[in-house]
mmCIF file with all atom_site columns, C-alpha atoms in Angstrom:
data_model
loop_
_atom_site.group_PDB
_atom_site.id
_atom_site.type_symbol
_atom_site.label_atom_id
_atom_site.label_alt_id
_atom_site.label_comp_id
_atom_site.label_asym_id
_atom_site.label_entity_id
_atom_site.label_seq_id
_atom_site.pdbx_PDB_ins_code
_atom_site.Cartn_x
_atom_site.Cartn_y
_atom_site.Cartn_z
_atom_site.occupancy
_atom_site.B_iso_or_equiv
_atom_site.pdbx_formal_charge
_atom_site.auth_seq_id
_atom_site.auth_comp_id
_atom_site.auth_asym_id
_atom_site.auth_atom_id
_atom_site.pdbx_PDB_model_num
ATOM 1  C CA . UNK A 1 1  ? -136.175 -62.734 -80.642  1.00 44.00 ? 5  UNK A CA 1
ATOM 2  C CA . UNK A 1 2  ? -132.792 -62.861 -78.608  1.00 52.00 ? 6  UNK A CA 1
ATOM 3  C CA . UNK A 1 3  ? -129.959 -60.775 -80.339  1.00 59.00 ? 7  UNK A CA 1
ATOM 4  C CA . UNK A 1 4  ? -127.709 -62.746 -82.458  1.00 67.00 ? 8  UNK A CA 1
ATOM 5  C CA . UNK A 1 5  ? -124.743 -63.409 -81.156  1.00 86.00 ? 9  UNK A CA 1
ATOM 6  C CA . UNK A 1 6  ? -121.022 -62.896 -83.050  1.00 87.00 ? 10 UNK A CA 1
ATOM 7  C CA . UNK A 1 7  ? -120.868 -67.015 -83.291  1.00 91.00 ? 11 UNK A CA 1
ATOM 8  C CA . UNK A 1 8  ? -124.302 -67.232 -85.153  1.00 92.00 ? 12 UNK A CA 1
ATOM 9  C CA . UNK A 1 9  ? -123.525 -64.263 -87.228  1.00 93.00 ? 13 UNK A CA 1
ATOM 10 C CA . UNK A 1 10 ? -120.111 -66.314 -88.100  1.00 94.00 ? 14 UNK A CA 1
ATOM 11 C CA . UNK A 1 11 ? -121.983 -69.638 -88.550  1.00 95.00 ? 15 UNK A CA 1
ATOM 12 C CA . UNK A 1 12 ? -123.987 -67.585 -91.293  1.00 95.00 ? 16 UNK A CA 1
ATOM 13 C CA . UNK A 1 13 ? -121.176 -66.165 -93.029  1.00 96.00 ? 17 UNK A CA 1
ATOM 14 C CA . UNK A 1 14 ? -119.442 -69.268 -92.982  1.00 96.00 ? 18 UNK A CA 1
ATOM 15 C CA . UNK A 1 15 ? -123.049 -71.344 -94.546  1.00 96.00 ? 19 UNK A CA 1
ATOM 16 C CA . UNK A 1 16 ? -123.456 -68.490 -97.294  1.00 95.00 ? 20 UNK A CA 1
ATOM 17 C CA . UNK A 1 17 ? -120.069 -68.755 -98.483  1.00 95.00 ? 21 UNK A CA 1
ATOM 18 C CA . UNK A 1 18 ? -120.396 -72.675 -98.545  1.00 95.00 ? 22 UNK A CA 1
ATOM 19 C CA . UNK A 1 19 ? -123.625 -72.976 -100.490 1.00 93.00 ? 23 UNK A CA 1
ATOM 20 C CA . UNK A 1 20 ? -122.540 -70.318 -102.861 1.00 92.00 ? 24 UNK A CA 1
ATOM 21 C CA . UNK A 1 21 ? -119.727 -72.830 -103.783 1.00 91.00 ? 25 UNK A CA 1
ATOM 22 C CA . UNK A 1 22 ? -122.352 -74.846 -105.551 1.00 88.00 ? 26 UNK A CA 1
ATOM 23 C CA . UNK A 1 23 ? -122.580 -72.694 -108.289 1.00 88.00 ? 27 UNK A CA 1
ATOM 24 C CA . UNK A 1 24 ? -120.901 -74.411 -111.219 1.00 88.00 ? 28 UNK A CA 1
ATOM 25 C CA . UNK A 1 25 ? -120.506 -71.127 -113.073 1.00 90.00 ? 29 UNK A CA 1
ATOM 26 C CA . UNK A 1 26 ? -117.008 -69.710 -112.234 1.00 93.00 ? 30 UNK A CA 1
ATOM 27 C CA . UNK A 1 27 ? -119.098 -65.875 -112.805 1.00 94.00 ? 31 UNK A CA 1
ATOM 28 C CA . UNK A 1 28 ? -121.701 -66.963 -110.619 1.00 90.00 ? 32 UNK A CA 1
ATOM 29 C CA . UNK A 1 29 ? -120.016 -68.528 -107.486 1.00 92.00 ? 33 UNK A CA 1
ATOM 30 C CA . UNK A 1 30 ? -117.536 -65.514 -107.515 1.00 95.00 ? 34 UNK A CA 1
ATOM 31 C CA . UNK A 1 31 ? -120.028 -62.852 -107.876 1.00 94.00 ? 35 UNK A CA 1
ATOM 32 C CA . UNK A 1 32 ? -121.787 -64.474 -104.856 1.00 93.00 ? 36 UNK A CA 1
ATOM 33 C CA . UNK A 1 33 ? -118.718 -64.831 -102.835 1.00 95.00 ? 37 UNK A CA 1
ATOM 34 C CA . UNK A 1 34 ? -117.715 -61.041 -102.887 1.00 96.00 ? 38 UNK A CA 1
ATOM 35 C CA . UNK A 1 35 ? -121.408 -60.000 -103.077 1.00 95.00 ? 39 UNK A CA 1
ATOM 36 C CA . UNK A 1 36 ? -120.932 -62.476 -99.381  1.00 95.00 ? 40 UNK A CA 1
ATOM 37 C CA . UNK A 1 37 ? -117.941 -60.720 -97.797  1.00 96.00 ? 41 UNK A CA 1
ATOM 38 C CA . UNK A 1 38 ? -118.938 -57.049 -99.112  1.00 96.00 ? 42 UNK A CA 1
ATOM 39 C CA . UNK A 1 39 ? -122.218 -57.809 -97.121  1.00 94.00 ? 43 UNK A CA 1
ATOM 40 C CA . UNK A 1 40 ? -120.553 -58.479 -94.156  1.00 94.00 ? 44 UNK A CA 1
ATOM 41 C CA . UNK A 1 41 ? -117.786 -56.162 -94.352  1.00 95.00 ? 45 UNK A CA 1
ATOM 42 C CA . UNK A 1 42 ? -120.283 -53.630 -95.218  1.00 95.00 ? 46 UNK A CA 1
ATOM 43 C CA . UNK A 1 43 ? -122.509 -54.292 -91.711  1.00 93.00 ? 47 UNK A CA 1
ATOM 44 C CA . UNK A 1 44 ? -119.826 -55.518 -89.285  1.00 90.00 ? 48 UNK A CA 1
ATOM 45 C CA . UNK A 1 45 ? -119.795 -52.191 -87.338  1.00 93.00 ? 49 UNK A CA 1
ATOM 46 C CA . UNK A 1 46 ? -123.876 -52.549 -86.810  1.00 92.00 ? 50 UNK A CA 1
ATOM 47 C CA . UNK A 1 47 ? -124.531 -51.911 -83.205  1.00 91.00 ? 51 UNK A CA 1
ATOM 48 C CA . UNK A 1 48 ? -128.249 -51.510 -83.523  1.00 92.00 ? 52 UNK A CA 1
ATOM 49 C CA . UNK A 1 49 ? -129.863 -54.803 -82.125  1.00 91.00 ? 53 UNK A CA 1
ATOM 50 C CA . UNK A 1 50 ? -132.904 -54.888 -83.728  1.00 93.00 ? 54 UNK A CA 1
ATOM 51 C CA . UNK A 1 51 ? -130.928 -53.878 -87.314  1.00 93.00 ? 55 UNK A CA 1
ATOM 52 C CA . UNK A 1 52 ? -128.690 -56.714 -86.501  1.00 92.00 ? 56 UNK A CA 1
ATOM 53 C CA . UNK A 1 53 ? -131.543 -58.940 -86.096  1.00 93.00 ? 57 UNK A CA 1
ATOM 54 C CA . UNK A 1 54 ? -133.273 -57.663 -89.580  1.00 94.00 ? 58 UNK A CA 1
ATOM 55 C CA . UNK A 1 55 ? -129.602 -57.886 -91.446  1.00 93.00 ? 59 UNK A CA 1
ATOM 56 C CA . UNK A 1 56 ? -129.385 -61.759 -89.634  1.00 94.00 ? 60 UNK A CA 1
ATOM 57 C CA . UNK A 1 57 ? -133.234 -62.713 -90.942  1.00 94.00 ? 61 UNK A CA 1
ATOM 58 C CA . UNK A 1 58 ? -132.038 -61.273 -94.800  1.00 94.00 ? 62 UNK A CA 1
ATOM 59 C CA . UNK A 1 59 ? -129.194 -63.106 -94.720  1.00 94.00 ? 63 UNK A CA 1
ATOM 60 C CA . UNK A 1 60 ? -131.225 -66.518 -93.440  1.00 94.00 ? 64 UNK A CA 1
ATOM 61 C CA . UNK A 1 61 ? -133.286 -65.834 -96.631  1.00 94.00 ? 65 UNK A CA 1
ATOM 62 C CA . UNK A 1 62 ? -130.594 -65.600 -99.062  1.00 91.00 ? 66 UNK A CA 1
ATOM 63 C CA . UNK A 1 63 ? -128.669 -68.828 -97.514  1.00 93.00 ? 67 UNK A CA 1
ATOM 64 C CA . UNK A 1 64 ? -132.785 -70.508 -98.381  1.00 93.00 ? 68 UNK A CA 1
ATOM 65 C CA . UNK A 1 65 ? -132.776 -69.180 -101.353 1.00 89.00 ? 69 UNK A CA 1
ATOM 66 C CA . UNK A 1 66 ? -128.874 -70.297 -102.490 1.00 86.00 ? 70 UNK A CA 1
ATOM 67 C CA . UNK A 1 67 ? -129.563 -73.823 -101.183 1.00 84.00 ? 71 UNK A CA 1
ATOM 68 C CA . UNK A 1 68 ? -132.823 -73.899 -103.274 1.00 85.00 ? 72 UNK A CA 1
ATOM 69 C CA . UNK A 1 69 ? -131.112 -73.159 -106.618 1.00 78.00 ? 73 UNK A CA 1
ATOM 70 C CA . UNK A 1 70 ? -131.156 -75.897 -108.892 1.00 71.00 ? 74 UNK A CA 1
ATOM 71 C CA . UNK A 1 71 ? -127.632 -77.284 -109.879 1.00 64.00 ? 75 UNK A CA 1
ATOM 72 C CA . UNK A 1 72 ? -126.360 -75.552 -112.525 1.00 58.00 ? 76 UNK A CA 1
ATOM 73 C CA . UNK A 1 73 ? -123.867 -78.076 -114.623 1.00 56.00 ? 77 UNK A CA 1
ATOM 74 C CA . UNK A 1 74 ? -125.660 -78.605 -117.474 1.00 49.00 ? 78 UNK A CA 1
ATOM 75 C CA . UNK A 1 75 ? -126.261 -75.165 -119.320 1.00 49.00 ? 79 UNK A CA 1
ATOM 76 C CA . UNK A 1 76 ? -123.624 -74.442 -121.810 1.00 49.00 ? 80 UNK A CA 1
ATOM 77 C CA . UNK A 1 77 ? -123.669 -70.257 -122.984 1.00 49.00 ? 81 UNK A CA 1
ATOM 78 C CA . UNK A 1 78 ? -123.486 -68.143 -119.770 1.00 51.00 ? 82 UNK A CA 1
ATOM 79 C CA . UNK A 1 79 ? -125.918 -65.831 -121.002 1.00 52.00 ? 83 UNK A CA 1
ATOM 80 C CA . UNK A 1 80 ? -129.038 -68.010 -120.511 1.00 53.00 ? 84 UNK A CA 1
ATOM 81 C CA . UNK A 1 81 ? -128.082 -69.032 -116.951 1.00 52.00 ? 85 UNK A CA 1
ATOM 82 C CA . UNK A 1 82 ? -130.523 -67.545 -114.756 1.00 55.00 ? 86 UNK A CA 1
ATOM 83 C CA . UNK A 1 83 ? -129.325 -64.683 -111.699 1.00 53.00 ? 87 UNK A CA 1
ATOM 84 C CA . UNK A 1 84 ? -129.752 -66.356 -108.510 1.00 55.00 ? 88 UNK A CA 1
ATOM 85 C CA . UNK A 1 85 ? -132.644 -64.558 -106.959 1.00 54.00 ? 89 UNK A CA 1
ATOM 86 C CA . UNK A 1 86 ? -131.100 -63.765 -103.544 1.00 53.00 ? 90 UNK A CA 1
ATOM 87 C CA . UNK A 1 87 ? -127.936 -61.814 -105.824 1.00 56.00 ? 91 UNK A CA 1
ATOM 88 C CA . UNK A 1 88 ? -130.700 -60.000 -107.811 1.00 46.00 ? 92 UNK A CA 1
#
């Protein structure tokens, strides 16, 4: 697989941090947001390609994972909303 370039790897920040906007929750959508940018933050001196590449494939996984999460409007106590898996 070709190395990911710094465009892609902005492209995939940028998609994370969109879908995790769909989270109704307020706890939710800003536990995903800094759970997000610590991610990133936390990797952006990664030099390794093939680590870049496995830290680019996890992060394709999550975004899957976010965009499959059923909207969560309708539940009412906080306590019995589920944990998004890819924030587990």
């Amino acid at each position: 697989m070709a190395t990911s370039s710094r465009a892609q790897v902005l492209r995939l920040y940028r998609a994370l941090l969109r879908e995790s906007q769909r989270f109704s929750s307020y706890n939710y959508r800003t536990y995903a947001i800094r759970r997000i940018r610590d991610a990133f933050r936390e990797n952006k001196n990664v030099k390794d390609s093939e680590t870049i590449e496995e830290l680019v494939n996890k992060a394709k996984a999550n975004l899957e994972v976010i965009h499959r999460q059923p909207p969560m409007k309708h539940h009412t106590a906080s306590h019995s909303l589920p944990t998004p898996l890819c924030l587990q």
